[in-house]
C-alpha cells in the first residue's frame, strides 16, 4: 500500500504503510476510529503480534473480535466484554427460572385435570428442560475451566 | 511493597515494586501466570493506564475483567471473549426456538382437549414468552449499538 493510501493504523502511527502491512486489510483508512480504540486498549505492537500468530484465513475474524473487545472496553472501562458476558449469563439464568416456574404451573394444571380425566402418558422431562439444563452446565463448566487454570 | 515482596507484575518486569504500585493489589506474586497473560495481550503500560482511568473502588473488578479477557484470548487467539459471547447468544437463540416449539405443542394439546371440554380462559402470551422476546431484543440492540458507532 503506497504512502498515499495508508491504512488507518499506519496513518495514525504516522508511518509508511508497506505493501505487506499486516494491519492494512483489517483497518482500512475509511474507519479510523476502529484502530484508535484497538490501539488504545491493546497497542499496535500487541495487535500485530496477535494477528501474526493466527493463520491467515482466520485473521479477518480475529481482527473483528479484537476490535469488538476494544470498543466494548472503551465504552465500559470497568467491565468491557465481560459485562456483556455477565448480562447474557443473567438472561439465561432468568429464562431458566421462568421455564421452571412455567413447568410448575403446567404440572399443577395437569394434576388438576387428572382428578377428572385419565392421567397423561408418562413423558419424563420435556426435551427443552433437559437441553437447557445441559446448556447451563456447559457454560458454567467452560467458565470454571477458564478460571481454574489461572 | 519492598523489593523482597514484589508483585507479579514488577517481578515479571524485573523492576522495583513501589509502595504505591497500582498493579500490586490485583496481581499478587502468588499468581504470576495471570499477569503473564495480561501482559501478553494488553501490555503492562496499557493495563496501568486502564486501571488509572477507573475509580479506585472499581479497580479490583476492572482488573478481574481485564484478566478474564486476556486469559480468554490466550486460550482462543482468534475469538477470545467474543467466542464466549457468541456461544451464549447461540444458547439463548436455541432456548428460544425450543420454547417456541414447546409452546406450539401446548397449543396443540389445548386444541385437542377443547374438542371435548370447554376452551381454557384466554391468557395471552405466557409471561416467559414476552420477557424472552424482550431479552432477545435487549441483547440484539446492545450489540447493534456497539457496532454501529465504530
Short mmCIF file of N, CA and C in Angstrom, two decimals, chain B residues 3 14 27-29 31 34 54 61 66 72 84 86 88 99 105 135 141 148-150:
data_model
loop_
_atom_site.label_atom_id
_atom_site.label_comp_id
_atom_site.label_asym_id
_atom_site.label_seq_id
_atom_site.Cartn_x
_atom_site.Cartn_y
_atom_site.Cartn_z
N UNK B 3 11.24 -4.64 47.71
CA UNK B 3 11.72 -5.42 46.56
C UNK B 3 11.73 -6.91 46.88
N UNK B 14 10.93 -7.18 36.08
CA UNK B 14 12.26 -7.02 36.71
C UNK B 14 12.51 -5.59 37.14
N UNK B 27 -2.41 -8.00 41.14
CA UNK B 27 -1.53 -9.02 40.55
C UNK B 27 -0.50 -9.47 41.59
N UNK B 28 -0.99 -10.22 42.59
CA UNK B 28 -0.08 -10.66 43.67
C UNK B 28 0.93 -11.68 43.15
N UNK B 29 2.04 -11.77 43.84
CA UNK B 29 3.11 -12.68 43.41
C UNK B 29 2.67 -14.14 43.45
N UNK B 31 0.18 -15.39 42.06
CA UNK B 31 -0.46 -15.83 40.81
C UNK B 31 0.26 -15.18 39.61
N UNK B 34 -1.27 -15.11 35.81
CA UNK B 34 -2.32 -14.14 35.49
C UNK B 34 -1.72 -12.88 34.86
N UNK B 54 -9.96 4.29 35.97
CA UNK B 54 -11.15 3.75 36.65
C UNK B 54 -11.10 4.21 38.12
N UNK B 61 -12.51 -4.90 40.26
CA UNK B 61 -13.39 -5.53 39.26
C UNK B 61 -12.83 -5.35 37.86
N UNK B 66 -10.25 -7.54 33.06
CA UNK B 66 -9.12 -7.45 32.13
C UNK B 66 -8.38 -8.81 32.09
N UNK B 72 -8.95 -15.45 28.18
CA UNK B 72 -9.80 -15.95 27.08
C UNK B 72 -9.08 -15.81 25.74
N UNK B 84 -17.00 -16.56 23.58
CA UNK B 84 -17.91 -16.89 24.69
C UNK B 84 -19.24 -16.16 24.49
N UNK B 86 -20.58 -15.20 21.64
CA UNK B 86 -21.29 -15.85 20.53
C UNK B 86 -21.97 -17.14 21.01
N UNK B 88 -22.94 -17.91 24.06
CA UNK B 88 -24.09 -17.60 24.92
C UNK B 88 -25.28 -17.12 24.09
N UNK B 99 -38.45 -23.13 23.26
CA UNK B 99 -39.64 -22.62 23.95
C UNK B 99 -40.78 -22.46 22.95
N UNK B 105 -46.59 -27.05 20.93
CA UNK B 105 -47.11 -28.35 21.39
C UNK B 105 -48.20 -28.14 22.43
N UNK B 135 -35.91 -9.84 26.10
CA UNK B 135 -34.48 -10.05 26.34
C UNK B 135 -33.73 -10.19 25.04
N UNK B 141 -30.07 -5.37 20.45
CA UNK B 141 -29.93 -3.92 20.34
C UNK B 141 -28.60 -3.45 20.90
N UNK B 148 -22.58 -0.11 15.67
CA UNK B 148 -22.99 0.99 14.82
C UNK B 148 -22.05 2.18 14.96
N UNK B 149 -21.54 2.35 16.19
CA UNK B 149 -20.73 3.54 16.46
C UNK B 149 -19.36 3.49 15.82
N UNK B 150 -18.88 2.25 15.47
CA UNK B 150 -17.49 2.17 15.00
C UNK B 150 -17.37 1.49 13.63
#
